[in-house]
PDB file of N, CA and C in Angstrom:
ATOM      1  N   MET A   1       0.840  -1.171   0.000  1.00 73.00           N
ATOM      2  CA  MET A   1       0.000   0.000   0.000  1.00 73.00           C
ATOM      3  C   MET A   1       0.889   1.238   0.000  1.00 73.00           C
ATOM      4  N   GLY A   2       0.624   2.122  -0.926  1.00 90.00           N
ATOM      5  CA  GLY A   2       1.370   3.376  -0.983  1.00 90.00           C
ATOM      6  C   GLY A   2       0.762   4.418  -0.064  1.00 90.00           C
ATOM      7  N   TRP A   3       1.433   5.559   0.006  1.00 92.00           N
ATOM      8  CA  TRP A   3       0.966   6.628   0.884  1.00 92.00           C
ATOM      9  C   TRP A   3      -0.411   7.134   0.469  1.00 92.00           C
ATOM     10  N   ALA A   4      -0.663   7.218  -0.816  1.00 90.00           N
ATOM     11  CA  ALA A   4      -1.970   7.698  -1.276  1.00 90.00           C
ATOM     12  C   ALA A   4      -3.083   6.773  -0.784  1.00 90.00           C
ATOM     13  N   ASP A   5      -2.849   5.457  -0.879  1.00 88.00           N
ATOM     14  CA  ASP A   5      -3.833   4.489  -0.381  1.00 88.00           C
ATOM     15  C   ASP A   5      -3.992   4.592   1.130  1.00 88.00           C
ATOM     16  N   HIS A   6      -2.880   4.756   1.817  1.00 90.00           N
ATOM     17  CA  HIS A   6      -2.927   4.894   3.281  1.00 90.00           C
ATOM     18  C   HIS A   6      -3.814   6.079   3.680  1.00 90.00           C
ATOM     19  N   TYR A   7      -3.576   7.222   3.058  1.00 94.00           N
ATOM     20  CA  TYR A   7      -4.352   8.412   3.402  1.00 94.00           C
ATOM     21  C   TYR A   7      -5.817   8.275   2.995  1.00 94.00           C
ATOM     22  N   ARG A   8      -6.068   7.613   1.883  1.00 94.00           N
ATOM     23  CA  ARG A   8      -7.450   7.397   1.452  1.00 94.00           C
ATOM     24  C   ARG A   8      -8.190   6.507   2.452  1.00 94.00           C
ATOM     25  N   ARG A   9      -7.524   5.445   2.922  1.00 95.00           N
ATOM     26  CA  ARG A   9      -8.139   4.565   3.926  1.00 95.00           C
ATOM     27  C   ARG A   9      -8.352   5.315   5.243  1.00 95.00           C
ATOM     28  N   ARG A  10      -7.349   6.095   5.650  1.00 95.00           N
ATOM     29  CA  ARG A  10      -7.469   6.859   6.886  1.00 95.00           C
ATOM     30  C   ARG A  10      -8.644   7.826   6.808  1.00 95.00           C
ATOM     31  N   ASP A  11      -8.755   8.523   5.691  1.00 96.00           N
ATOM     32  CA  ASP A  11      -9.841   9.474   5.517  1.00 96.00           C
ATOM     33  C   ASP A  11     -11.203   8.785   5.500  1.00 96.00           C
ATOM     34  N   ALA A  12     -11.270   7.606   4.882  1.00 96.00           N
ATOM     35  CA  ALA A  12     -12.522   6.854   4.854  1.00 96.00           C
ATOM     36  C   ALA A  12     -12.918   6.400   6.255  1.00 96.00           C
ATOM     37  N   LEU A  13     -11.952   5.950   7.048  1.00 97.00           N
ATOM     38  CA  LEU A  13     -12.248   5.555   8.427  1.00 97.00           C
ATOM     39  C   LEU A  13     -12.701   6.752   9.245  1.00 97.00           C
ATOM     40  N   ASP A  14     -12.035   7.880   9.072  1.00 97.00           N
ATOM     41  CA  ASP A  14     -12.433   9.100   9.783  1.00 97.00           C
ATOM     42  C   ASP A  14     -13.864   9.495   9.420  1.00 97.00           C
ATOM     43  N   ALA A  15     -14.230   9.360   8.142  1.00 96.00           N
ATOM     44  CA  ALA A  15     -15.584   9.701   7.700  1.00 96.00           C
ATOM     45  C   ALA A  15     -16.621   8.770   8.326  1.00 96.00           C
ATOM     46  N   VAL A  16     -16.301   7.482   8.395  1.00 96.00           N
ATOM     47  CA  VAL A  16     -17.215   6.515   9.014  1.00 96.00           C
ATOM     48  C   VAL A  16     -17.427   6.872  10.478  1.00 96.00           C
ATOM     49  N   LEU A  17     -16.353   7.180  11.188  1.00 97.00           N
ATOM     50  CA  LEU A  17     -16.472   7.515  12.601  1.00 97.00           C
ATOM     51  C   LEU A  17     -17.197   8.842  12.802  1.00 97.00           C
ATOM     52  N   SER A  18     -16.992   9.778  11.919  1.00 97.00           N
ATOM     53  CA  SER A  18     -17.702  11.063  12.008  1.00 97.00           C
ATOM     54  C   SER A  18     -19.207  10.842  11.846  1.00 97.00           C
ATOM     55  N   ASP A  19     -19.591  10.036  10.867  1.00 96.00           N
ATOM     56  CA  ASP A  19     -21.008   9.717  10.668  1.00 96.00           C
ATOM     57  C   ASP A  19     -21.584   8.954  11.861  1.00 96.00           C
ATOM     58  N   ALA A  20     -20.777   8.107  12.475  1.00 96.00           N
ATOM     59  CA  ALA A  20     -21.245   7.250  13.565  1.00 96.00           C
ATOM     60  C   ALA A  20     -21.430   8.010  14.880  1.00 96.00           C
ATOM     61  N   ARG A  21     -20.971   9.241  14.953  1.00 96.00           N
ATOM     62  CA  ARG A  21     -21.139  10.007  16.202  1.00 96.00           C
ATOM     63  C   ARG A  21     -22.601  10.142  16.583  1.00 96.00           C
ATOM     64  N   ARG A  22     -23.456  10.280  15.597  1.00 95.00           N
ATOM     65  CA  ARG A  22     -24.890  10.420  15.869  1.00 95.00           C
ATOM     66  C   ARG A  22     -25.469   9.132  16.433  1.00 95.00           C
ATOM     67  N   ASP A  23     -25.078   8.001  15.853  1.00 96.00           N
ATOM     68  CA  ASP A  23     -25.611   6.708  16.286  1.00 96.00           C
ATOM     69  C   ASP A  23     -24.614   5.615  15.908  1.00 96.00           C
ATOM     70  N   PRO A  24     -23.749   5.220  16.855  1.00 95.00           N
ATOM     71  CA  PRO A  24     -22.731   4.206  16.558  1.00 95.00           C
ATOM     72  C   PRO A  24     -23.293   2.852  16.136  1.00 95.00           C
ATOM     73  N   SER A  25     -24.561   2.590  16.467  1.00 92.00           N
ATOM     74  CA  SER A  25     -25.132   1.294  16.106  1.00 92.00           C
ATOM     75  C   SER A  25     -25.838   1.320  14.743  1.00 92.00           C
ATOM     76  N   ALA A  26     -25.919   2.492  14.119  1.00 93.00           N
ATOM     77  CA  ALA A  26     -26.546   2.595  12.793  1.00 93.00           C
ATOM     78  C   ALA A  26     -25.693   1.852  11.763  1.00 93.00           C
ATOM     79  N   PRO A  27     -26.315   1.438  10.668  1.00 93.00           N
ATOM     80  CA  PRO A  27     -25.532   0.768   9.620  1.00 93.00           C
ATOM     81  C   PRO A  27     -24.377   1.664   9.157  1.00 93.00           C
ATOM     82  N   LEU A  28     -23.236   1.057   8.956  1.00 93.00           N
ATOM     83  CA  LEU A  28     -22.050   1.790   8.523  1.00 93.00           C
ATOM     84  C   LEU A  28     -22.028   1.897   7.007  1.00 93.00           C
ATOM     85  N   ILE A  29     -21.604   3.054   6.524  1.00 91.00           N
ATOM     86  CA  ILE A  29     -21.514   3.269   5.086  1.00 91.00           C
ATOM     87  C   ILE A  29     -20.117   2.863   4.633  1.00 91.00           C
ATOM     88  N   VAL A  30     -20.064   1.877   3.754  1.00 93.00           N
ATOM     89  CA  VAL A  30     -18.797   1.356   3.258  1.00 93.00           C
ATOM     90  C   VAL A  30     -18.487   2.002   1.913  1.00 93.00           C
ATOM     91  N   ASP A  31     -17.357   2.682   1.836  1.00 93.00           N
ATOM     92  CA  ASP A  31     -16.909   3.258   0.566  1.00 93.00           C
ATOM     93  C   ASP A  31     -16.326   2.117  -0.272  1.00 93.00           C
ATOM     94  N   PRO A  32     -17.021   1.708  -1.344  1.00 93.00           N
ATOM     95  CA  PRO A  32     -16.560   0.547  -2.124  1.00 93.00           C
ATOM     96  C   PRO A  32     -15.238   0.780  -2.850  1.00 93.00           C
ATOM     97  N   ASP A  33     -14.842   2.043  -2.998  1.00 93.00           N
ATOM     98  CA  ASP A  33     -13.552   2.322  -3.631  1.00 93.00           C
ATOM     99  C   ASP A  33     -12.389   2.106  -2.674  1.00 93.00           C
ATOM    100  N   VAL A  34     -12.714   1.967  -1.373  1.00 95.00           N
ATOM    101  CA  VAL A  34     -11.667   1.821  -0.367  1.00 95.00           C
ATOM    102  C   VAL A  34     -11.732   0.453   0.313  1.00 95.00           C
ATOM    103  N   PHE A  35     -12.933   0.033   0.673  1.00 94.00           N
ATOM    104  CA  PHE A  35     -13.109  -1.243   1.377  1.00 94.00           C
ATOM    105  C   PHE A  35     -14.034  -2.144   0.564  1.00 94.00           C
ATOM    106  N   GLY A  36     -13.645  -3.397   0.455  1.00 92.00           N
ATOM    107  CA  GLY A  36     -14.412  -4.344  -0.341  1.00 92.00           C
ATOM    108  C   GLY A  36     -15.686  -4.822   0.308  1.00 92.00           C
ATOM    109  N   SER A  37     -15.795  -4.641   1.625  1.00 91.00           N
ATOM    110  CA  SER A  37     -16.966  -5.143   2.339  1.00 91.00           C
ATOM    111  C   SER A  37     -17.043  -4.502   3.718  1.00 91.00           C
ATOM    112  N   LEU A  38     -18.165  -4.705   4.361  1.00 91.00           N
ATOM    113  CA  LEU A  38     -18.323  -4.251   5.749  1.00 91.00           C
ATOM    114  C   LEU A  38     -17.306  -4.955   6.636  1.00 91.00           C
ATOM    115  N   HIS A  39     -17.088  -6.216   6.381  1.00 89.00           N
ATOM    116  CA  HIS A  39     -16.113  -6.995   7.153  1.00 89.00           C
ATOM    117  C   HIS A  39     -14.729  -6.350   7.069  1.00 89.00           C
ATOM    118  N   GLU A  40     -14.320  -5.951   5.873  1.00 93.00           N
ATOM    119  CA  GLU A  40     -13.006  -5.320   5.693  1.00 93.00           C
ATOM    120  C   GLU A  40     -12.948  -3.977   6.431  1.00 93.00           C
ATOM    121  N   LEU A  41     -14.039  -3.222   6.392  1.00 94.00           N
ATOM    122  CA  LEU A  41     -14.108  -1.956   7.120  1.00 94.00           C
ATOM    123  C   LEU A  41     -13.973  -2.191   8.624  1.00 94.00           C
ATOM    124  N   LEU A  42     -14.684  -3.169   9.141  1.00 93.00           N
ATOM    125  CA  LEU A  42     -14.607  -3.468  10.577  1.00 93.00           C
ATOM    126  C   LEU A  42     -13.213  -3.945  10.971  1.00 93.00           C
ATOM    127  N   LEU A  43     -12.570  -4.712  10.113  1.00 92.00           N
ATOM    128  CA  LEU A  43     -11.192  -5.122  10.390  1.00 92.00           C
ATOM    129  C   LEU A  43     -10.273  -3.899  10.476  1.00 92.00           C
ATOM    130  N   ALA A  44     -10.471  -2.938   9.584  1.00 95.00           N
ATOM    131  CA  ALA A  44      -9.653  -1.721   9.593  1.00 95.00           C
ATOM    132  C   ALA A  44      -9.916  -0.898  10.851  1.00 95.00           C
ATOM    133  N   LEU A  45     -11.171  -0.814  11.266  1.00 95.00           N
ATOM    134  CA  LEU A  45     -11.484  -0.089  12.504  1.00 95.00           C
ATOM    135  C   LEU A  45     -10.879  -0.789  13.711  1.00 95.00           C
ATOM    136  N   ASP A  46     -10.949  -2.119  13.736  1.00 93.00           N
ATOM    137  CA  ASP A  46     -10.342  -2.870  14.829  1.00 93.00           C
ATOM    138  C   ASP A  46      -8.827  -2.696  14.816  1.00 93.00           C
ATOM    139  N   HIS A  47      -8.240  -2.657  13.649  1.00 93.00           N
ATOM    140  CA  HIS A  47      -6.794  -2.455  13.525  1.00 93.00           C
ATOM    141  C   HIS A  47      -6.397  -1.105  14.125  1.00 93.00           C
ATOM    142  N   ARG A  48      -7.205  -0.086  13.853  1.00 95.00           N
ATOM    143  CA  ARG A  48      -6.941   1.238  14.427  1.00 95.00           C
ATOM    144  C   ARG A  48      -6.982   1.161  15.957  1.00 95.00           C
ATOM    145  N   TRP A  49      -8.023   0.501  16.488  1.00 94.00           N
ATOM    146  CA  TRP A  49      -8.156   0.353  17.943  1.00 94.00           C
ATOM    147  C   TRP A  49      -6.949  -0.387  18.525  1.00 94.00           C
ATOM    148  N   GLN A  50      -6.591  -1.501  17.909  1.00 93.00           N
ATOM    149  CA  GLN A  50      -5.490  -2.321  18.419  1.00 93.00           C
ATOM    150  C   GLN A  50      -4.165  -1.569  18.381  1.00 93.00           C
ATOM    151  N   ASN A  51      -3.931  -0.790  17.326  1.00 95.00           N
ATOM    152  CA  ASN A  51      -2.696   0.004  17.254  1.00 95.00           C
ATOM    153  C   ASN A  51      -2.624   1.009  18.390  1.00 95.00           C
ATOM    154  N   LYS A  52      -3.717   1.710  18.629  1.00 95.00           N
ATOM    155  CA  LYS A  52      -3.746   2.697  19.706  1.00 95.00           C
ATOM    156  C   LYS A  52      -3.576   2.021  21.069  1.00 95.00           C
ATOM    157  N   LEU A  53      -4.255   0.900  21.255  1.00 94.00           N
ATOM    158  CA  LEU A  53      -4.177   0.194  22.529  1.00 94.00           C
ATOM    159  C   LEU A  53      -2.775  -0.364  22.766  1.00 94.00           C
ATOM    160  N   THR A  54      -2.183  -0.934  21.748  1.00 93.00           N
ATOM    161  CA  THR A  54      -0.827  -1.482  21.872  1.00 93.00           C
ATOM    162  C   THR A  54       0.170  -0.394  22.236  1.00 93.00           C
ATOM    163  N   ALA A  55       0.060   0.751  21.593  1.00 94.00           N
ATOM    164  CA  ALA A  55       0.966   1.862  21.908  1.00 94.00           C
ATOM    165  C   ALA A  55       0.795   2.298  23.357  1.00 94.00           C
ATOM    166  N   ARG A  56      -0.449   2.375  23.815  1.00 93.00           N
ATOM    167  CA  ARG A  56      -0.707   2.762  25.210  1.00 93.00           C
ATOM    168  C   ARG A  56      -0.142   1.741  26.193  1.00 93.00           C
ATOM    169  N   MET A  57      -0.338   0.473  25.884  1.00 93.00           N
ATOM    170  CA  MET A  57       0.152  -0.591  26.777  1.00 93.00           C
ATOM    171  C   MET A  57       1.675  -0.562  26.838  1.00 93.00           C
ATOM    172  N   GLU A  58       2.316  -0.410  25.710  1.00 93.00           N
ATOM    173  CA  GLU A  58       3.781  -0.377  25.695  1.00 93.00           C
ATOM    174  C   GLU A  58       4.308   0.835  26.456  1.00 93.00           C
ATOM    175  N   SER A  59       3.651   1.956  26.308  1.00 90.00           N
ATOM    176  CA  SER A  59       4.056   3.154  27.036  1.00 90.00           C
ATOM    177  C   SER A  59       3.882   2.949  28.541  1.00 90.00           C
ATOM    178  N   ALA A  60       2.771   2.343  28.928  1.00 89.00           N
ATOM    179  CA  ALA A  60       2.522   2.092  30.345  1.00 89.00           C
ATOM    180  C   ALA A  60       3.540   1.106  30.920  1.00 89.00           C
ATOM    181  N   ARG A  61       3.945   0.134  30.126  1.00 91.00           N
ATOM    182  CA  ARG A  61       4.930  -0.852  30.599  1.00 91.00           C
ATOM    183  C   ARG A  61       6.279  -0.208  30.888  1.00 91.00           C
ATOM    184  N   LEU A  62       6.591   0.847  30.169  1.00 89.00           N
ATOM    185  CA  LEU A  62       7.848   1.554  30.425  1.00 89.00           C
ATOM    186  C   LEU A  62       7.854   2.177  31.812  1.00 89.00           C
ATOM    187  N   ASP A  63       6.665   2.468  32.311  1.00 81.00           N
ATOM    188  CA  ASP A  63       6.545   3.070  33.641  1.00 81.00           C
ATOM    189  C   ASP A  63       6.413   2.029  34.749  1.00 81.00           C
ATOM    190  N   GLY A  64       6.412   0.753  34.386  1.00 84.00           N
ATOM    191  CA  GLY A  64       6.306  -0.298  35.397  1.00 84.00           C
ATOM    192  C   GLY A  64       5.068  -1.137  35.198  1.00 84.00           C
ATOM    193  N   HIS A  65       4.410  -1.482  36.304  1.00 81.00           N
ATOM    194  CA  HIS A  65       3.222  -2.343  36.283  1.00 81.00           C
ATOM    195  C   HIS A  65       2.108  -1.706  35.462  1.00 81.00           C
ATOM    196  N   VAL A  66       1.415  -2.533  34.669  1.00 85.00           N
ATOM    197  CA  VAL A  66       0.358  -2.048  33.794  1.00 85.00           C
ATOM    198  C   VAL A  66      -0.988  -2.584  34.277  1.00 85.00           C
ATOM    199  N   ASP A  67      -1.915  -1.681  34.484  1.00 89.00           N
ATOM    200  CA  ASP A  67      -3.300  -2.061  34.747  1.00 89.00           C
ATOM    201  C   ASP A  67      -4.001  -2.027  33.392  1.00 89.00           C
ATOM    202  N   GLU A  68      -4.058  -3.182  32.734  1.00 89.00           N
ATOM    203  CA  GLU A  68      -4.568  -3.242  31.361  1.00 89.00           C
ATOM    204  C   GLU A  68      -6.006  -2.757  31.251  1.00 89.00           C
ATOM    205  N   ASP A  69      -6.826  -3.079  32.244  1.00 90.00           N
ATOM    206  CA  ASP A  69      -8.212  -2.621  32.214  1.00 90.00           C
ATOM    207  C   ASP A  69      -8.293  -1.099  32.278  1.00 90.00           C
ATOM    208  N   ARG A  70      -7.449  -0.495  33.098  1.00 92.00           N
ATOM    209  CA  ARG A  70      -7.442   0.963  33.217  1.00 92.00           C
ATOM    210  C   ARG A  70      -6.987   1.608  31.914  1.00 92.00           C
ATOM    211  N   VAL A  71      -5.936   1.052  31.311  1.00 92.00           N
ATOM    212  CA  VAL A  71      -5.417   1.601  30.052  1.00 92.00           C
ATOM    213  C   VAL A  71      -6.488   1.502  28.962  1.00 92.00           C
ATOM    214  N   ALA A  72      -7.157   0.367  28.875  1.00 92.00           N
ATOM    215  CA  ALA A  72      -8.210   0.191  27.872  1.00 92.00           C
ATOM    216  C   ALA A  72      -9.384   1.136  28.142  1.00 92.00           C
ATOM    217  N   ALA A  73      -9.737   1.317  29.403  1.00 92.00           N
ATOM    218  CA  ALA A  73     -10.836   2.224  29.754  1.00 92.00           C
ATOM    219  C   ALA A  73     -10.484   3.673  29.422  1.00 92.00           C
ATOM    220  N   GLU A  74      -9.246   4.055  29.663  1.00 94.00           N
ATOM    221  CA  GLU A  74      -8.824   5.414  29.323  1.00 94.00           C
ATOM    222  C   GLU A  74      -8.878   5.645  27.819  1.00 94.00           C
ATOM    223  N   LEU A  75      -8.439   4.650  27.050  1.00 94.00           N
ATOM    224  CA  LEU A  75      -8.493   4.781  25.599  1.00 94.00           C
ATOM    225  C   LEU A  75      -9.940   4.854  25.126  1.00 94.00           C
ATOM    226  N   ALA A  76     -10.805   4.028  25.706  1.00 94.00           N
ATOM    227  CA  ALA A  76     -12.222   4.047  25.328  1.00 94.00           C
ATOM    228  C   ALA A  76     -12.844   5.411  25.634  1.00 94.00           C
ATOM    229  N   ALA A  77     -12.413   6.039  26.721  1.00 96.00           N
ATOM    230  CA  ALA A  77     -12.920   7.377  27.063  1.00 96.00           C
ATOM    231  C   ALA A  77     -12.437   8.426  26.059  1.00 96.00           C
ATOM    232  N   GLU A  78     -11.244   8.230  25.517  1.00 96.00           N
ATOM    233  CA  GLU A  78     -10.698   9.170  24.542  1.00 96.00           C
ATOM    234  C   GLU A  78     -11.174   8.879  23.113  1.00 96.00           C
ATOM    235  N   GLU A  79     -11.572   7.651  22.863  1.00 97.00           N
ATOM    236  CA  GLU A  79     -12.049   7.234  21.536  1.00 97.00           C
ATOM    237  C   GLU A  79     -13.433   6.589  21.666  1.00 97.00           C
ATOM    238  N   PRO A  80     -14.412   7.340  22.203  1.00 96.00           N
ATOM    239  CA  PRO A  80     -15.715   6.717  22.483  1.00 96.00           C
ATOM    240  C   PRO A  80     -16.458   6.252  21.236  1.00 96.00           C
ATOM    241  N   VAL A  81     -16.331   6.959  20.135  1.00 97.00           N
ATOM    242  CA  VAL A  81     -17.062   6.564  18.933  1.00 97.00           C
ATOM    243  C   VAL A  81     -16.461   5.293  18.340  1.00 97.00           C
ATOM    244  N   LEU A  82     -15.158   5.233  18.256  1.00 96.00           N
ATOM    245  CA  LEU A  82     -14.496   4.032  17.739  1.00 96.00           C
ATOM    246  C   LEU A  82     -14.878   2.821  18.571  1.00 96.00           C
ATOM    247  N   ARG A  83     -14.798   2.950  19.890  1.00 95.00           N
ATOM    248  CA  ARG A  83     -15.128   1.821  20.770  1.00 95.00           C
ATOM    249  C   ARG A  83     -16.599   1.448  20.625  1.00 95.00           C
ATOM    250  N   ALA A  84     -17.489   2.454  20.560  1.00 95.00           N
ATOM    251  CA  ALA A  84     -18.922   2.186  20.449  1.00 95.00           C
ATOM    252  C   ALA A  84     -19.275   1.508  19.130  1.00 95.00           C
ATOM    253  N   VAL A  85     -18.626   1.925  18.048  1.00 95.00           N
ATOM    254  CA  VAL A  85     -18.877   1.297  16.743  1.00 95.00           C
ATOM    255  C   VAL A  85     -18.461  -0.168  16.783  1.00 95.00           C
ATOM    256  N   LEU A  86     -17.280  -0.440  17.308  1.00 94.00           N
ATOM    257  CA  LEU A  86     -16.824  -1.833  17.386  1.00 94.00           C
ATOM    258  C   LEU A  86     -17.748  -2.656  18.270  1.00 94.00           C
ATOM    259  N   ASP A  87     -18.129  -2.099  19.410  1.00 92.00           N
ATOM    260  CA  ASP A  87     -19.021  -2.833  20.316  1.00 92.00           C
ATOM    261  C   ASP A  87     -20.389  -3.076  19.692  1.00 92.00           C
ATOM    262  N   ALA A  88     -20.878  -2.104  18.937  1.00 92.00           N
ATOM    263  CA  ALA A  88     -22.208  -2.231  18.340  1.00 92.00           C
ATOM    264  C   ALA A  88     -22.246  -3.192  17.155  1.00 92.00           C
ATOM    265  N   HIS A  89     -21.144  -3.271  16.436  1.00 91.00           N
ATOM    266  CA  HIS A  89     -21.169  -4.033  15.183  1.00 91.00           C
ATOM    267  C   HIS A  89     -20.496  -5.394  15.261  1.00 91.00           C
ATOM    268  N   LEU A  90     -19.829  -5.662  16.361  1.00 84.00           N
ATOM    269  CA  LEU A  90     -19.174  -6.963  16.502  1.00 84.00           C
ATOM    270  C   LEU A  90     -19.547  -7.594  17.833  1.00 84.00           C
ATOM    271  N   SER A  91     -20.205  -8.731  17.752  1.00 68.00           N
ATOM    272  CA  SER A  91     -20.477  -9.485  18.973  1.00 68.00           C
ATOM    273  C   SER A  91     -19.195 -10.207  19.366  1.00 68.00           C
ATOM    274  N   LEU A  92     -19.154 -10.733  20.580  1.00 48.00           N
ATOM    275  CA  LEU A  92     -17.958 -11.479  21.001  1.00 48.00           C
ATOM    276  C   LEU A  92     -17.685 -12.643  20.065  1.00 48.00           C
ATOM    277  N   GLY A  93     -18.727 -13.310  19.601  1.00 49.00           N
ATOM    278  CA  GLY A  93     -18.543 -14.406  18.661  1.00 49.00           C
ATOM    279  C   GLY A  93     -17.926 -13.931  17.355  1.00 49.00           C
ATOM    280  N   SER A  94     -18.344 -12.757  16.899  1.00 49.00           N
ATOM    281  CA  SER A  94     -17.786 -12.207  15.667  1.00 49.00           C
ATOM    282  C   SER A  94     -16.318 -11.870  15.833  1.00 49.00           C
ATOM    283  N   TYR A  95     -15.968 -11.322  16.991  1.00 48.00           N
ATOM    284  CA  TYR A  95     -14.557 -11.014  17.241  1.00 48.00           C
ATOM    285  C   TYR A  95     -13.716 -12.282  17.108  1.00 48.00           C
ATOM    286  N   ARG A  96     -14.162 -13.338  17.735  1.00 45.00           N
ATOM    287  CA  ARG A  96     -13.385 -14.583  17.709  1.00 45.00           C
ATOM    288  C   ARG A  96     -13.316 -15.171  16.308  1.00 45.00           C
ATOM    289  N   THR A  97     -14.413 -15.050  15.556  1.00 45.00           N
ATOM    290  CA  THR A  97     -14.468 -15.614  14.212  1.00 45.00           C
ATOM    291  C   THR A  97     -13.436 -14.975  13.292  1.00 45.00           C
ATOM    292  N   VAL A  98     -13.277 -13.680  13.395  1.00 47.00           N
ATOM    293  CA  VAL A  98     -12.378 -12.987  12.483  1.00 47.00           C
ATOM    294  C   VAL A  98     -11.017 -12.703  13.083  1.00 47.00           C
ATOM    295  N   GLY A  99     -10.772 -13.196  14.294  1.00 47.00           N
ATOM    296  CA  GLY A  99      -9.454 -13.028  14.900  1.00 47.00           C
ATOM    297  C   GLY A  99      -9.250 -11.702  15.588  1.00 47.00           C
ATOM    298  N   MET A 100     -10.324 -11.002  15.906  1.00 51.00           N
ATOM    299  CA  MET A 100     -10.200  -9.727  16.607  1.00 51.00           C
ATOM    300  C   MET A 100     -10.393  -9.952  18.098  1.00 51.00           C
ATOM    301  N   THR A 101     -10.016  -8.968  18.854  1.00 50.00           N
ATOM    302  CA  THR A 101     -10.220  -9.056  20.299  1.00 50.00           C
ATOM    303  C   THR A 101     -10.990  -7.838  20.775  1.00 50.00           C
ATOM    304  N   PRO A 102     -11.966  -8.035  21.659  1.00 49.00           N
ATOM    305  CA  PRO A 102     -12.733  -6.894  22.165  1.00 49.00           C
ATOM    306  C   PRO A 102     -11.899  -6.064  23.126  1.00 49.00           C
TER     307      PRO A 102
END
């Protein structure tokens, strides 16, 4: 993926999250020029969440003991729409099916 594709995907994810602010459980609009399916869009949103969470966990580990629940809760408070969209559109069974983690 080149930089142009990266920015196009980033912008598409930002647009989805902006639309979802009104109602995170509403159907998500998939830009077919960027994502091939709703599943691919959800994987990209989960990837964004996991990247942010991993960075937070690694930073916390540098300071010593990590309270993983606290770190995840703080991130959810800072990214409420992203977390709400993932929670609304993926059941625990769906997470396991596609290899994602809640």
